[in-house]
Amino acid sequence: MNCDNPPKEKFVFVQQESILTDTPLLTKPRSYLQDALLRFASNKGSVVCFFIILLLILYAIFGPVFSPYKINDKDGYYAYVLPGRGYKKTQVNLATYQYYSNIPGAIKKFYGEKKVVVAKRNQTWYSIKLDTYAKTGFVKMLLTKDDYLKAKEWESQTGEQIFYPVIDQKLVKNPTYKNDMNAWFKTDAKGIAETNPATGKVIPIYKKDSSSADGFSYYDLKMNGSQYETRVLYSTWYLYQHGRKAFFPFGTDSSGYDIFTRLAYGARLSLILALFVSSITLTMGTVIGALEGYYGGTFDIIFERIKDIIYQVPTQVTMVLFQLYLAKKLGPIAALFFAFIFYGWIGISSTVRAQFYRFKGQDYVNASRTLGASDARLIFRHILPNAIGFIITVSILSIPGVIFSEASLTYLGIVNLDSDKITSVGAMLNGATNALSTYPHTVFFPAAFISILLVCFNEFGNGLRDAFNPSLRGAENE
């Protein structure tokens, strides 16, 4: 057969009688945003971090709502209470053991005693489970007659004992207990007595009042001018005043503030400050960086030199200057806000500038320019979407960066955000430094919050960068 001139009968018409149409799509089209969200959802680590961040934000918003305490509620008698039920296993000497033994509910469990030799002297240590809520013990209070009678009526209705016999300090023989409202006492047939824990010797303080109905009513107060001087069990007094027992999920700090409530308020302040700063710096940095990268030339040189000058100024010096001069007029939070904006836009603008220099010479951009596309269309339609992944990453990571910077400044004492009305995570860490070895819970919860937040934001930002970067589309399937 001649291949150069094949016969006509070898040819057959295909689909001669049918109408050709496009093959219908079997799947629905996806937008750029839908595609980015689907690829983000495939990153399990970023999704988990997103939900952790969401939980932390919900805690900052709703934590104070469900807490019975306010940001300015403090109780010095409940300073350094441990988290939760407040139990603490500890070892004490004889004097301290007898001290806690005379406070109702202070010792929850006795584990035993151990004899040791310290400086050639025999000592006995007692291992106990201590209730840090009850260890406050007895407190002297001055009450009016009406307040005293109301409290006594509450005692009779509830069966809870508030008032205990007042110790007459003139009758106390041991000078150790002259100013001790928790002086050792015990009730026996003779009345109220003081026990010296070192010797076990009982020192009578006063006798039982046989003329009163319960034998002790006369001794639970004494007149001090127009007021009654009373001796109350503080845990029961707190129950009487608030209608509930004290409970602090995260414990309390050195001033008796509830750490759970204060940390939520501090986290709320830090997050709001970071979101506002990041939004403004993102807008400024994107606009300035886009103009620098797209037009270049004189505009680019001028802004690069401005950034070089700002970078040469030490951050700590700038923060101090803002606090010294601007904080007096606008307050410390506003001064901190403007100080962060002063530096924050530089990093975002440099990132956007680099991306624009990378993409503005691509073939598809030149083709659009040749077809008559305007500068605005080239910037926002063709170049910026390709840089959106890096912009999102920088903007997301700027949020924990602001929070960490604020925490560092307040921790170092450069910015003071600790008061009855406001606080921050860094301020709480600063106030808890001295108690790190003895009461680590005062440092643990603020440090854990900011650490988890920084780690999760970092992973979350990386996930968004990969999801919104068009150049990585399909890379996860390779």
Coordinates of C-alpha atoms in Angstrom, one line a residue:
M1 CA 0.0 0.0 0.0
N2 CA 1.2 3.4 -0.9
C3 CA 1.6 5.4 2.4
D4 CA 2.0 8.7 0.6
N5 CA -1.4 8.4 -1.2
P6 CA -3.7 6.2 0.9
P7 CA -7.0 5.2 -0.7
K8 CA -10.2 7.0 0.2
E9 CA -11.9 3.9 1.4
K10 CA -9.5 3.7 4.3
F11 CA -11.0 6.9 5.8
V12 CA -14.1 6.7 8.0
F13 CA -16.0 9.8 9.3
V14 CA -16.3 9.9 13.1
Q15 CA -19.4 11.3 14.8
Q16 CA -20.7 12.5 11.5
E17 CA -24.3 12.6 12.7
S18 CA -23.8 13.8 16.3
I19 CA -23.3 17.3 17.7
L20 CA -20.1 17.8 19.7
T21 CA -20.3 19.7 23.0
D22 CA -18.0 20.3 26.0
T23 CA -17.8 17.6 28.5
P24 CA -19.7 18.6 31.7
L25 CA -17.6 19.1 34.9
L26 CA -18.0 16.3 37.4
T27 CA -17.1 18.5 40.4
K28 CA -18.2 21.9 41.5
P29 CA -15.7 24.7 40.9
R30 CA -13.9 26.0 44.0
S31 CA -13.0 29.6 44.7
Y32 CA -9.5 30.7 45.9
L33 CA -10.7 31.0 49.5
Q34 CA -12.4 27.6 49.5
D35 CA -9.4 26.0 48.1
A36 CA -7.2 27.6 50.7
L37 CA -9.5 26.6 53.6
L38 CA -9.6 23.0 52.3
R39 CA -5.8 22.8 52.2
F40 CA -5.6 24.4 55.6
A41 CA -8.0 21.8 57.0
S42 CA -5.6 19.0 55.8
N43 CA -2.9 20.4 58.1
K44 CA -4.0 18.7 61.4
G45 CA -1.4 20.4 63.5
S46 CA -2.6 23.9 62.5
V47 CA -6.2 23.0 63.0
V48 CA -5.5 21.8 66.5
C49 CA -3.6 25.0 67.3
F50 CA -6.5 27.0 65.9
F51 CA -8.9 25.5 68.3
I52 CA -6.5 25.9 71.2
I53 CA -6.2 29.6 70.3
L54 CA -10.0 29.8 70.2
L55 CA -10.3 28.3 73.6
L56 CA -7.8 30.8 75.0
I57 CA -9.7 33.7 73.5
L58 CA -13.0 32.4 74.9
Y59 CA -11.4 32.1 78.3
A60 CA -10.2 35.7 78.1
I61 CA -13.7 36.9 77.1
F62 CA -15.9 34.7 79.3
G63 CA -13.6 33.8 82.1
P64 CA -14.5 36.9 84.2
V65 CA -18.2 36.5 83.4
F66 CA -18.4 33.1 85.1
S67 CA -16.0 34.0 87.9
P68 CA -17.5 35.2 91.2
Y69 CA -14.6 37.6 91.6
K70 CA -13.8 40.9 89.9
I71 CA -10.4 42.2 88.8
N72 CA -10.1 44.4 91.9
D73 CA -11.3 41.8 94.4
K74 CA -8.5 40.9 96.8
D75 CA -8.3 39.4 100.2
G76 CA -5.0 39.6 102.1
Y77 CA -6.0 36.8 104.4
Y78 CA -6.2 34.4 101.4
A79 CA -2.8 35.3 100.0
Y80 CA -0.9 32.5 98.3
V81 CA -3.8 30.0 98.4
L82 CA -3.0 27.0 96.3
P83 CA -5.1 26.1 93.2
G84 CA -8.3 24.1 93.5
R85 CA -9.0 22.6 96.9
G86 CA -5.9 24.2 98.2
Y87 CA -4.4 21.1 99.8
K88 CA -0.6 21.0 100.4
K89 CA 1.4 18.2 101.8
T90 CA 4.1 19.6 104.0
Q91 CA 6.3 18.9 107.0
V92 CA 6.2 21.2 110.1
N93 CA 7.8 21.3 113.5
L94 CA 5.9 20.8 116.8
A95 CA 5.0 24.5 117.3
T96 CA 3.6 24.9 113.8
Y97 CA 1.8 21.5 114.1
Q98 CA 0.0 22.6 117.3
Y99 CA -0.7 26.0 115.7
Y100 CA -2.6 24.4 112.8
S101 CA -4.1 21.8 115.1
N102 CA -6.0 24.5 116.9
I103 CA -7.5 25.9 113.7
P104 CA -10.7 23.9 112.7
G105 CA -10.2 22.2 109.3
A106 CA -6.6 23.3 108.8
I107 CA -5.1 19.8 108.9
K108 CA -6.9 17.5 106.5
K109 CA -4.7 14.4 107.1
F110 CA -1.9 13.4 109.4
Y111 CA 0.7 11.2 107.8
G112 CA 3.0 10.6 110.7
E113 CA 6.0 12.1 112.5
K114 CA 9.7 11.7 112.0
K115 CA 12.5 12.4 114.5
V116 CA 15.6 14.2 113.1
V117 CA 18.8 15.7 114.6
V118 CA 19.5 19.3 113.6
A119 CA 22.6 21.0 115.1
K120 CA 22.9 18.2 117.7
R121 CA 19.4 18.8 118.8
N122 CA 16.6 16.3 118.5
Q123 CA 13.6 17.6 116.6
T124 CA 10.3 16.0 115.6
W125 CA 8.7 16.8 112.2
Y126 CA 5.1 16.2 111.4
S127 CA 3.9 15.3 107.9
I128 CA 0.4 16.7 107.3
K129 CA -1.9 17.7 104.5
L130 CA -2.6 21.4 105.0
D131 CA -5.7 23.3 103.8
T132 CA -4.3 26.6 102.6
Y133 CA -7.8 28.1 102.8
A134 CA -8.2 27.4 106.5
K135 CA -4.6 28.1 107.6
T136 CA -5.5 31.8 108.1
G137 CA -7.2 30.8 111.3
F138 CA -8.6 33.4 113.7
V139 CA -8.7 37.1 113.0
K140 CA -9.5 40.0 115.3
M141 CA -12.4 42.2 114.1
L142 CA -14.1 45.3 115.4
L143 CA -17.9 45.1 114.9
T144 CA -20.8 47.3 115.8
K145 CA -23.5 45.8 118.0
D146 CA -25.9 45.4 115.1
D147 CA -23.3 43.6 113.0
Y148 CA -22.4 41.3 115.9
L149 CA -26.0 40.4 116.6
K150 CA -26.7 39.6 112.9
A151 CA -23.7 37.4 112.8
K152 CA -24.8 35.6 116.0
E153 CA -28.2 35.1 114.5
W154 CA -26.6 33.6 111.3
E155 CA -24.6 31.3 113.6
S156 CA -27.8 30.0 115.3
Q157 CA -29.6 29.5 111.9
T158 CA -26.8 27.6 110.1
G159 CA -24.9 25.9 112.9
E160 CA -21.6 27.3 111.7
Q161 CA -19.4 28.9 114.4
I162 CA -17.9 32.3 113.6
F163 CA -16.9 33.7 117.0
Y164 CA -14.4 32.2 119.4
P165 CA -13.3 33.4 122.8
V166 CA -11.2 36.6 122.8
I167 CA -7.8 36.1 124.4
D168 CA -7.0 38.6 127.0
Q169 CA -3.4 39.5 126.2
K170 CA -2.9 40.8 129.7
L171 CA -3.4 37.3 131.1
V172 CA -1.0 35.6 128.6
K173 CA 2.2 34.7 130.4
N174 CA 4.2 33.6 127.4
P175 CA 5.5 36.7 125.5
T176 CA 5.5 34.7 122.3
Y177 CA 1.7 34.9 122.1
K178 CA 1.3 38.5 123.2
N179 CA 0.3 39.7 119.7
D180 CA -0.8 36.3 118.3
M181 CA -4.5 36.1 117.5
N182 CA -4.0 32.4 116.8
A183 CA -2.6 31.7 120.3
W184 CA -2.9 28.1 121.4
F185 CA -6.0 27.4 123.5
K186 CA -8.0 24.5 124.5
T187 CA -11.3 24.1 126.3
D188 CA -11.5 22.0 129.4
A189 CA -13.5 21.9 132.6
K190 CA -11.7 24.9 133.9
G191 CA -12.4 27.0 130.9
I192 CA -10.1 28.5 128.2
A193 CA -6.3 27.9 128.5
E194 CA -3.2 28.6 126.5
T195 CA -0.8 25.7 125.7
N196 CA 2.9 26.3 125.2
P197 CA 3.8 24.0 122.2
A198 CA 7.4 23.8 123.2
T199 CA 6.8 22.5 126.8
G200 CA 3.2 21.3 126.6
K201 CA 2.4 23.4 129.7
V202 CA -1.1 24.7 130.0
I203 CA -1.4 28.4 131.1
P204 CA -4.9 29.4 132.2
I205 CA -6.1 32.6 130.5
Y206 CA -9.7 32.9 131.9
K207 CA -12.4 30.8 133.3
K208 CA -15.6 29.7 131.8
D209 CA -18.6 32.0 132.3
S210 CA -21.2 29.9 134.1
S211 CA -23.7 32.7 134.0
S212 CA -24.1 32.7 130.2
A213 CA -26.3 30.3 128.3
D214 CA -23.6 28.6 126.4
G215 CA -20.7 29.4 128.7
F216 CA -18.7 31.3 126.2
S217 CA -20.9 34.2 125.0
Y218 CA -19.3 36.5 127.4
Y219 CA -15.8 35.7 126.1
D220 CA -16.3 36.0 122.3
L221 CA -16.2 39.8 122.5
K222 CA -15.2 42.6 124.7
M223 CA -16.0 46.3 124.5
N224 CA -13.6 48.6 122.7
G225 CA -15.2 52.0 122.8
S226 CA -18.4 51.9 120.8
Q227 CA -17.4 48.7 119.0
Y228 CA -17.1 45.0 119.9
E229 CA -13.7 43.4 119.7
T230 CA -14.3 39.9 118.4
R231 CA -12.2 36.9 117.4
V232 CA -13.6 35.1 114.4
L233 CA -12.7 32.1 112.4
Y234 CA -12.0 33.7 109.0
S235 CA -13.1 30.9 106.8
T236 CA -16.5 30.9 108.4
W237 CA -16.6 34.7 108.4
Y238 CA -16.0 34.6 104.7
L239 CA -18.9 32.1 104.2
Y240 CA -21.1 34.5 106.2
Q241 CA -20.2 37.6 104.2
H242 CA -20.4 36.1 100.7
G243 CA -22.8 33.2 101.1
R244 CA -20.2 30.8 99.7
K245 CA -16.9 29.3 100.6
A246 CA -13.8 30.8 99.0
F247 CA -12.6 28.9 96.0
F248 CA -9.8 29.9 93.6
P249 CA -9.3 27.5 90.6
F250 CA -5.8 28.9 89.9
G251 CA -5.0 30.0 93.5
T252 CA -4.2 33.5 94.6
D253 CA -1.1 35.7 94.4
S254 CA 0.7 37.7 97.1
S255 CA -2.1 40.3 97.4
G256 CA -4.9 37.8 97.5
Y257 CA -6.1 38.4 94.0
D258 CA -7.8 35.5 92.2
I259 CA -5.3 34.4 89.5
F260 CA -8.0 32.9 87.3
T261 CA -9.9 36.2 87.0
R262 CA -6.8 38.4 86.8
L263 CA -5.2 36.3 84.1
A264 CA -8.4 36.4 82.0
Y265 CA -8.4 40.2 82.3
G266 CA -4.7 40.4 81.5
A267 CA -5.1 38.1 78.5
R268 CA -8.0 40.2 77.3
L269 CA -5.9 43.3 77.4
S270 CA -3.0 41.7 75.7
L271 CA -5.1 40.2 72.9
I272 CA -7.0 43.4 72.2
L273 CA -3.8 45.4 72.1
A274 CA -2.2 42.9 69.8
L275 CA -5.2 42.7 67.4
F276 CA -5.4 46.5 67.1
V277 CA -1.6 46.9 66.6
S278 CA -1.5 44.1 64.1
S279 CA -4.4 45.5 62.1
I280 CA -2.9 48.9 61.8
T281 CA 0.7 47.7 61.1
L282 CA -0.6 45.2 58.5
T283 CA -2.5 48.0 56.6
M284 CA 0.5 50.4 56.8
G285 CA 3.1 47.8 56.0
T286 CA 1.1 46.3 53.0
V287 CA 0.5 49.7 51.4
I288 CA 4.0 51.0 51.9
G289 CA 5.7 47.7 50.9
A290 CA 3.5 47.4 47.8
L291 CA 4.3 50.9 46.6
E292 CA 8.0 50.3 47.3
G293 CA 8.2 47.0 45.5
Y294 CA 6.0 48.0 42.5
Y295 CA 7.3 51.5 41.7
G296 CA 10.8 51.3 43.2
G297 CA 13.1 54.2 42.4
T298 CA 13.1 57.3 44.6
F299 CA 10.1 56.2 46.6
D300 CA 11.7 52.9 47.5
I301 CA 15.1 54.5 48.4
I302 CA 13.4 57.1 50.7
F303 CA 11.4 54.6 52.7
E304 CA 14.3 52.2 53.0
R305 CA 16.5 54.9 54.5
I306 CA 13.7 55.8 57.0
K307 CA 13.5 52.1 58.0
D308 CA 17.2 51.9 58.4
I309 CA 17.1 55.0 60.8
I310 CA 14.3 53.5 62.9
Y311 CA 16.1 50.2 63.1
Q312 CA 19.2 51.8 64.5
V313 CA 17.2 53.2 67.5
P314 CA 17.2 50.6 70.4
T315 CA 13.7 49.3 71.0
Q316 CA 14.0 49.6 74.8
V317 CA 15.1 53.2 74.6
T318 CA 12.1 54.1 72.4
M319 CA 9.7 52.3 74.7
V320 CA 11.1 54.2 77.7
L321 CA 10.8 57.5 75.9
F322 CA 7.2 56.8 74.9
Q323 CA 6.3 55.9 78.5
L324 CA 8.1 59.0 80.0
Y325 CA 6.5 61.6 77.7
L326 CA 3.4 60.1 76.0
A327 CA 2.1 58.1 78.9
K328 CA 1.6 61.2 81.0
K329 CA -0.9 62.5 78.5
L330 CA -2.6 59.4 77.1
G331 CA -1.9 56.7 79.6
P332 CA 0.5 53.7 79.6
I333 CA -1.7 51.6 77.3
A334 CA -2.0 54.3 74.6
A335 CA 1.8 55.0 74.8
L336 CA 2.5 51.3 74.4
F337 CA 0.1 51.1 71.4
F338 CA 1.9 53.9 69.5
A339 CA 5.3 52.5 70.4
F340 CA 4.4 49.2 68.8
I341 CA 3.0 50.8 65.7
F342 CA 6.2 52.9 65.4
Y343 CA 8.2 49.7 64.8
G344 CA 5.5 47.1 63.7
W345 CA 4.9 48.2 60.1
I346 CA 8.6 47.9 59.1
G347 CA 8.8 44.0 59.1
I348 CA 5.5 43.7 57.1
S349 CA 6.5 46.3 54.6
S350 CA 9.8 44.6 54.0
T351 CA 8.1 41.3 53.4
V352 CA 5.6 42.8 51.0
R353 CA 8.3 44.7 49.2
A354 CA 10.4 41.6 48.6
Q355 CA 7.3 39.7 47.2
F356 CA 6.5 42.5 44.8
Y357 CA 10.0 42.6 43.5
R358 CA 9.8 38.8 43.0
F359 CA 6.5 38.8 41.1
K360 CA 6.2 42.1 39.3
G361 CA 8.5 40.9 36.5
Q362 CA 6.7 37.6 35.8
D363 CA 5.3 36.8 32.4
Y364 CA 1.7 36.9 33.4
V365 CA 2.2 40.4 34.9
N366 CA 3.9 41.7 31.8
A367 CA 1.1 40.2 29.6
S368 CA -1.5 41.9 31.6
R369 CA 0.4 45.2 31.4
T370 CA 0.7 44.8 27.7
L371 CA -3.1 44.3 27.4
G372 CA -3.6 47.6 29.2
A373 CA -4.2 46.6 32.8
S374 CA -3.9 49.5 35.3
D375 CA -1.4 49.7 38.1
A376 CA -4.1 49.1 40.7
R377 CA -5.3 45.9 38.8
L378 CA -1.7 44.6 38.5
I379 CA -1.1 45.2 42.2
F380 CA -4.3 43.9 43.7
R381 CA -5.3 41.3 41.1
H382 CA -2.0 39.7 39.9
I383 CA 0.8 40.4 42.4
L384 CA -0.8 40.7 45.8
P385 CA -2.6 37.3 45.7
N386 CA 0.7 35.6 45.1
A387 CA 2.2 37.4 48.2
I388 CA -0.8 36.8 50.4
G389 CA 0.6 33.7 52.0
F390 CA 3.7 35.5 53.3
I391 CA 1.6 38.6 54.3
I392 CA -0.8 36.4 56.3
T393 CA 2.1 34.6 58.0
V394 CA 3.8 37.9 59.1
S395 CA 0.5 39.4 60.2
I396 CA -0.6 36.4 62.3
L397 CA 2.9 36.0 63.9
S398 CA 2.9 39.7 64.7
I399 CA 0.0 39.1 67.2
P400 CA 2.0 36.8 69.5
G401 CA 5.0 39.1 68.9
V402 CA 3.1 42.1 70.3
I403 CA 1.9 40.0 73.3
F404 CA 5.4 38.7 74.0
S405 CA 6.9 42.2 73.7
E406 CA 4.2 43.6 76.0
A407 CA 4.9 40.8 78.5
S408 CA 8.6 41.4 78.4
L409 CA 8.3 45.2 78.9
T410 CA 5.9 44.8 81.8
Y411 CA 7.9 42.0 83.3
L412 CA 11.1 44.2 83.2
G413 CA 9.1 47.1 84.8
I414 CA 9.5 49.4 81.8
V415 CA 5.8 49.6 81.5
N416 CA 3.5 49.5 84.5
L417 CA 0.2 47.9 83.8
D418 CA -0.5 46.4 87.2
S419 CA -3.2 48.0 89.3
D420 CA -6.6 47.3 90.8
K421 CA -8.3 48.2 87.5
I422 CA -5.9 46.7 84.8
T423 CA -3.3 44.0 84.6
S424 CA -1.4 42.1 82.0
V425 CA 0.3 38.7 81.7
G426 CA 3.7 40.3 82.0
A427 CA 2.7 42.3 85.1
M428 CA 1.5 39.1 86.7
L429 CA 4.8 37.4 86.0
N430 CA 6.6 40.3 87.4
G431 CA 4.7 40.3 90.6
A432 CA 5.1 36.5 91.1
T433 CA 8.9 36.4 90.6
N434 CA 9.7 36.5 94.3
A435 CA 7.4 33.5 95.0
L436 CA 8.7 31.3 92.2
S437 CA 10.4 28.8 94.6
T438 CA 7.8 28.7 97.3
Y439 CA 4.5 29.2 95.4
P440 CA 5.2 28.3 91.8
H441 CA 1.5 28.3 90.8
T442 CA 1.7 32.2 90.8
V443 CA 4.1 31.9 87.9
F444 CA 3.0 28.7 86.2
F445 CA -0.5 29.8 85.0
P446 CA 0.6 33.2 83.4
A447 CA 3.7 31.5 81.9
A448 CA 1.7 28.5 80.6
F449 CA -0.9 30.8 79.0
I450 CA 1.7 32.9 77.1
S451 CA 3.8 29.9 76.1
I452 CA 0.9 28.0 74.7
L453 CA -0.4 31.1 72.9
L454 CA 3.0 31.7 71.2
V455 CA 3.5 28.1 70.1
C456 CA 0.0 27.8 68.7
F457 CA 0.1 31.1 66.9
N458 CA 3.3 30.1 65.3
E459 CA 2.0 26.8 64.0
F460 CA -1.3 28.4 63.0
G461 CA 0.5 31.1 61.0
N462 CA 2.6 28.5 59.2
G463 CA -0.5 26.6 58.3
L464 CA -2.2 29.7 56.9
R465 CA 0.9 30.5 54.9
D466 CA 1.0 27.1 53.2
A467 CA -2.8 27.2 52.5
F468 CA -2.9 30.7 51.0
N469 CA 0.3 30.4 48.9
P470 CA -0.8 29.6 45.3
S471 CA 2.7 28.4 44.3
L472 CA 2.3 25.5 46.8
R473 CA -1.0 24.3 45.4
G474 CA -0.9 20.6 44.7
A475 CA 2.5 20.2 46.5
E476 CA 0.9 18.2 49.3
N477 CA 0.0 15.5 46.7
E478 CA 3.5 15.1 45.4

